[in-house]
CSV table of C-alpha atoms in Angstrom, one decimal:
chain,number,residue,atom,x,y,z
A,1,UNK,CA,74.7,95.9,98.5
A,2,UNK,CA,76.9,98.0,96.2
A,3,UNK,CA,73.9,99.7,94.6
A,4,UNK,CA,72.7,100.8,98.1
A,5,UNK,CA,76.2,102.1,99.0
A,6,UNK,CA,76.4,104.1,95.7
A,7,UNK,CA,73.2,105.9,96.7
A,8,UNK,CA,74.8,107.4,99.7
A,9,UNK,CA,75.5,111.1,100.1
A,10,UNK,CA,78.6,110.2,102.0
A,11,UNK,CA,80.5,106.8,101.9
A,12,UNK,CA,82.6,105.6,104.9
A,13,UNK,CA,86.1,104.3,104.5
A,14,UNK,CA,85.0,100.7,105.0
A,15,UNK,CA,82.1,101.1,102.5
A,16,UNK,CA,84.5,102.5,99.9
A,17,UNK,CA,86.5,99.3,100.2
A,18,UNK,CA,83.4,97.2,99.9
A,19,UNK,CA,82.5,99.0,96.7
A,20,UNK,CA,86.0,98.7,95.2
A,21,UNK,CA,86.2,95.0,96.0
A,22,UNK,CA,82.7,94.4,94.6
A,23,UNK,CA,83.6,95.7,91.1
A,24,UNK,CA,87.2,94.5,91.1
A,25,UNK,CA,86.0,91.0,90.3
A,26,UNK,CA,89.3,89.4,89.5
A,27,UNK,CA,91.1,91.1,92.4
A,28,UNK,CA,93.9,92.6,90.3
A,29,UNK,CA,93.7,96.0,91.9
A,30,UNK,CA,91.8,97.7,89.0
A,31,UNK,CA,88.2,98.1,87.9
A,32,UNK,CA,88.5,97.5,84.2
A,33,UNK,CA,86.8,96.4,81.0
A,34,UNK,CA,83.4,94.9,81.8
A,35,UNK,CA,83.9,95.6,85.5
A,36,UNK,CA,84.2,99.3,84.7
A,37,UNK,CA,81.2,99.3,82.4
A,38,UNK,CA,79.1,97.6,85.1
A,39,UNK,CA,80.3,100.2,87.6
A,40,UNK,CA,79.3,103.1,85.4
A,41,UNK,CA,75.9,101.7,84.6
A,42,UNK,CA,75.1,100.9,88.3
A,43,UNK,CA,76.5,104.2,89.5
A,44,UNK,CA,74.1,106.1,87.2
A,45,UNK,CA,71.2,103.9,88.2
A,46,UNK,CA,71.9,104.2,92.0
A,47,UNK,CA,72.2,108.0,91.8
A,48,UNK,CA,68.9,108.2,89.9
A,49,UNK,CA,67.1,105.9,92.3
A,50,UNK,CA,68.3,108.1,95.2
A,51,UNK,CA,67.1,111.2,93.5
A,52,UNK,CA,70.7,112.5,93.3
A,53,UNK,CA,72.4,114.2,90.3
A,54,UNK,CA,75.8,113.0,89.3
A,55,UNK,CA,78.5,115.2,90.7
A,56,UNK,CA,80.8,117.1,88.3
A,57,UNK,CA,83.5,114.6,89.0
A,58,UNK,CA,81.1,111.7,88.2
A,59,UNK,CA,80.0,113.4,85.0
A,60,UNK,CA,83.6,113.9,83.8
A,61,UNK,CA,84.4,110.3,84.7
A,62,UNK,CA,81.3,108.9,82.8
A,63,UNK,CA,82.2,111.1,79.8
A,64,UNK,CA,85.7,109.7,79.7
A,65,UNK,CA,85.1,106.0,80.3
A,66,UNK,CA,81.5,105.2,79.3
A,67,UNK,CA,82.4,104.2,75.8
A,68,UNK,CA,86.0,103.2,76.5
A,69,UNK,CA,85.9,99.4,76.7
A,70,UNK,CA,89.6,99.2,77.4
A,71,UNK,CA,89.6,101.8,80.3
A,72,UNK,CA,90.6,101.0,83.8
A,73,UNK,CA,90.7,102.7,87.1
A,74,UNK,CA,92.4,102.0,90.5
A,75,UNK,CA,92.0,103.2,94.0
A,76,UNK,CA,93.3,106.7,93.2
A,77,UNK,CA,90.7,107.3,90.5
A,78,UNK,CA,87.8,105.9,92.4
A,79,UNK,CA,88.4,107.9,95.5
A,80,UNK,CA,88.1,111.1,93.4
A,81,UNK,CA,84.7,110.0,92.1
A,82,UNK,CA,82.9,108.8,95.1
A,83,UNK,CA,81.9,111.0,98.0
A,84,UNK,CA,84.1,109.3,100.6
A,85,UNK,CA,83.8,110.4,104.2
A,86,UNK,CA,86.5,112.9,104.9
A,87,UNK,CA,88.3,111.6,101.8
A,88,UNK,CA,91.0,110.0,103.9
A,89,UNK,CA,92.7,108.4,101.0
A,90,UNK,CA,93.1,111.8,99.3
A,91,UNK,CA,94.7,113.0,102.4
A,92,UNK,CA,97.1,110.1,102.1
A,93,UNK,CA,97.8,110.9,98.5
A,94,UNK,CA,98.4,114.6,99.2
A,95,UNK,CA,101.2,113.5,101.5
A,96,UNK,CA,102.8,111.5,98.7
A,97,UNK,CA,102.7,113.8,95.6
A,98,UNK,CA,105.7,112.4,93.9
A,99,UNK,CA,107.9,109.3,94.1
A,100,UNK,CA,110.6,111.3,96.0
A,101,UNK,CA,108.1,112.4,98.7
A,102,UNK,CA,106.8,108.8,98.8
A,103,UNK,CA,110.3,107.5,99.5
A,104,UNK,CA,110.8,110.1,102.2
A,105,UNK,CA,107.5,109.2,103.9
A,106,UNK,CA,108.4,105.5,103.6
A,107,UNK,CA,111.7,106.0,105.5
A,108,UNK,CA,110.1,108.3,108.1
A,109,UNK,CA,107.4,105.8,109.0
A,110,UNK,CA,109.2,102.5,108.6
A,111,UNK,CA,110.6,103.3,112.0
A,112,UNK,CA,112.3,99.9,112.6
A,113,UNK,CA,113.7,99.8,109.0
A,114,UNK,CA,112.1,96.4,108.5
A,115,UNK,CA,111.2,97.2,104.9
A,116,UNK,CA,107.5,97.2,105.9
A,117,UNK,CA,105.1,99.6,107.5
A,118,UNK,CA,103.2,97.7,110.1
A,119,UNK,CA,99.8,98.5,111.6
A,120,UNK,CA,101.2,100.8,114.4
A,121,UNK,CA,103.5,102.6,112.0
A,122,UNK,CA,100.7,103.1,109.5
A,123,UNK,CA,98.4,104.4,112.3
A,124,UNK,CA,101.1,107.0,113.2
A,125,UNK,CA,101.3,108.1,109.6
A,126,UNK,CA,97.5,108.5,109.3
A,127,UNK,CA,97.4,110.4,112.6
A,128,UNK,CA,100.0,112.8,111.4
A,129,UNK,CA,98.3,113.2,108.1
A,130,UNK,CA,94.9,114.1,109.8
A,131,UNK,CA,96.6,116.5,112.1
A,132,UNK,CA,98.4,118.2,109.2
A,133,UNK,CA,95.0,118.5,107.4
A,134,UNK,CA,93.5,119.9,110.6
A,135,UNK,CA,90.7,117.3,110.4
A,136,UNK,CA,89.1,116.2,113.7
A,137,UNK,CA,89.2,112.5,114.4
A,138,UNK,CA,88.9,110.0,117.3
A,139,UNK,CA,90.8,106.8,118.0
A,140,UNK,CA,87.9,104.7,116.8
A,141,UNK,CA,87.9,106.5,113.4
A,142,UNK,CA,91.7,106.3,113.2
A,143,UNK,CA,91.6,102.6,113.8
A,144,UNK,CA,88.9,102.2,111.0
A,145,UNK,CA,91.2,104.2,108.6
A,146,UNK,CA,94.2,102.1,109.5
A,147,UNK,CA,92.4,98.8,109.1
A,148,UNK,CA,90.7,99.9,105.8
A,149,UNK,CA,94.0,101.1,104.4
A,150,UNK,CA,95.6,97.8,105.3
A,151,UNK,CA,92.7,95.9,103.6
A,152,UNK,CA,93.0,98.0,100.5
A,153,UNK,CA,96.8,97.8,100.0
A,154,UNK,CA,97.9,94.7,101.8
A,155,UNK,CA,97.7,92.4,98.7
A,156,UNK,CA,99.2,89.4,100.4
A,157,UNK,CA,97.2,89.8,103.7
A,158,UNK,CA,100.3,89.7,106.0
A,159,UNK,CA,99.1,92.6,108.1
A,160,UNK,CA,101.7,95.0,106.9
A,161,UNK,CA,102.5,97.0,103.8
A,162,UNK,CA,105.6,96.7,101.7
A,163,UNK,CA,107.0,99.4,99.4
A,164,UNK,CA,105.1,98.3,96.3
A,165,UNK,CA,101.8,97.9,98.1
A,166,UNK,CA,101.9,101.5,99.5
A,167,UNK,CA,103.0,102.8,96.1
A,168,UNK,CA,99.6,101.9,94.6
A,169,UNK,CA,98.3,105.2,95.8
A,170,UNK,CA,100.6,107.2,93.5
A,171,UNK,CA,99.3,108.2,90.1
A,172,UNK,CA,100.5,105.7,87.4
A,173,UNK,CA,102.3,108.4,85.4
A,174,UNK,CA,104.4,109.5,88.4
A,175,UNK,CA,105.0,106.0,89.7
A,176,UNK,CA,108.3,104.5,88.8
A,177,UNK,CA,107.7,101.7,91.2
A,178,UNK,CA,105.0,100.3,89.0
A,179,UNK,CA,107.8,99.1,86.6
A,180,UNK,CA,108.6,96.4,89.2
A,181,UNK,CA,105.0,95.3,89.4
A,182,UNK,CA,103.3,95.8,86.0
A,183,UNK,CA,106.2,96.5,83.6
A,184,UNK,CA,109.4,94.9,82.7
A,185,UNK,CA,110.6,94.5,86.3
A,186,UNK,CA,113.7,96.7,86.1
A,187,UNK,CA,114.8,100.3,85.8
A,188,UNK,CA,117.4,101.4,83.2
A,189,UNK,CA,119.9,104.2,83.5
A,190,UNK,CA,117.7,106.9,81.9
A,191,UNK,CA,114.9,106.1,84.3
A,192,UNK,CA,117.2,106.1,87.3
A,193,UNK,CA,118.5,109.5,86.1
A,194,UNK,CA,114.9,110.9,86.2
A,195,UNK,CA,114.4,109.4,89.7
A,196,UNK,CA,117.6,110.9,91.0
A,197,UNK,CA,116.7,114.4,89.6
A,198,UNK,CA,113.3,114.2,91.4
A,199,UNK,CA,115.0,113.1,94.7
A,200,UNK,CA,117.5,115.9,94.5
A,201,UNK,CA,114.8,118.5,93.8
A,202,UNK,CA,112.8,117.4,96.9
A,203,UNK,CA,115.9,117.0,99.1
A,204,UNK,CA,118.1,119.9,98.2
A,205,UNK,CA,119.6,120.2,101.7
A,206,UNK,CA,120.7,116.5,101.6
A,207,UNK,CA,121.4,115.7,98.0
A,208,UNK,CA,123.5,117.8,95.5
A,209,UNK,CA,122.1,117.7,92.0
A,210,UNK,CA,125.6,118.4,90.7
A,211,UNK,CA,126.6,115.0,92.0
A,212,UNK,CA,123.8,113.0,90.1
A,213,UNK,CA,126.4,111.4,87.8
A,214,UNK,CA,128.3,110.2,90.8
A,215,UNK,CA,125.1,108.9,92.5
A,216,UNK,CA,124.0,107.2,89.3
A,217,UNK,CA,127.4,105.5,88.8
A,218,UNK,CA,127.5,104.1,92.3
A,219,UNK,CA,123.9,102.8,92.1
A,220,UNK,CA,124.3,101.3,88.6
A,221,UNK,CA,127.2,99.4,89.9
A,222,UNK,CA,124.6,97.2,91.6
A,223,UNK,CA,122.8,96.6,88.3
A,224,UNK,CA,122.8,93.5,86.2
A,225,UNK,CA,123.9,94.4,82.7
A,226,UNK,CA,122.5,97.9,83.0
A,227,UNK,CA,119.2,96.8,84.5
A,228,UNK,CA,118.5,97.8,88.0
A,229,UNK,CA,116.0,95.3,89.6
A,230,UNK,CA,113.8,95.9,92.6
A,231,UNK,CA,116.1,94.1,95.1
A,232,UNK,CA,119.1,96.3,94.1
A,233,UNK,CA,117.0,99.5,94.2
A,234,UNK,CA,115.7,98.6,97.7
A,235,UNK,CA,119.2,98.4,99.0
A,236,UNK,CA,119.8,102.0,98.0
A,237,UNK,CA,116.4,103.5,98.9
A,238,UNK,CA,115.7,101.7,102.1
A,239,UNK,CA,119.3,101.6,103.6
A,240,UNK,CA,119.7,102.7,107.1
A,241,UNK,CA,121.8,105.9,107.3
């Protein structure tokens, strides 16, 4: 099945999910190691069978990862390789270029301040995203995008997205939230300082960069021995103003 999908000139949102799940054998959210090597081999075979050249993005990807047995890619990287229909996930990512913008979007669309974005709230977000990109869509396609996004990021299958699940779309190097999922599970004072500077830069009308030391002191008061864990950070970032 995956081979046939990889031969497509354009891949739908649901087909993209099928491909990702096919190669993410262990379900950890990444295509890595042997999974990645199999994907590269089958991508090359599928394109050849379909009489299609590798795109420039595919060639660059193969050159970087073909001999890298320790490489891994996630949703963000895969969506830039495959010719996904309307590239709806890239629209999503463009709305969330940094952690600060991600947190702002989270607060905007978590309308009931439940700490989750549910299906209706996610659909509103995707609708606004498509309108901003001036891309035509109908309700059927919007529903497909909503359900596919839920299937991709809803790791515990509860029908809604929490903060960490949505954060998977951010590039790893920009994603402080990954510390709570893949790293040591907490943020120290220096990392909080970097986050606050980013937040102030993106929200100049609301936050005063001169007051960063004050903000940091107040937030670190919630920490445990200088370590700010996810629960404490959520109290700050998701609080209802």
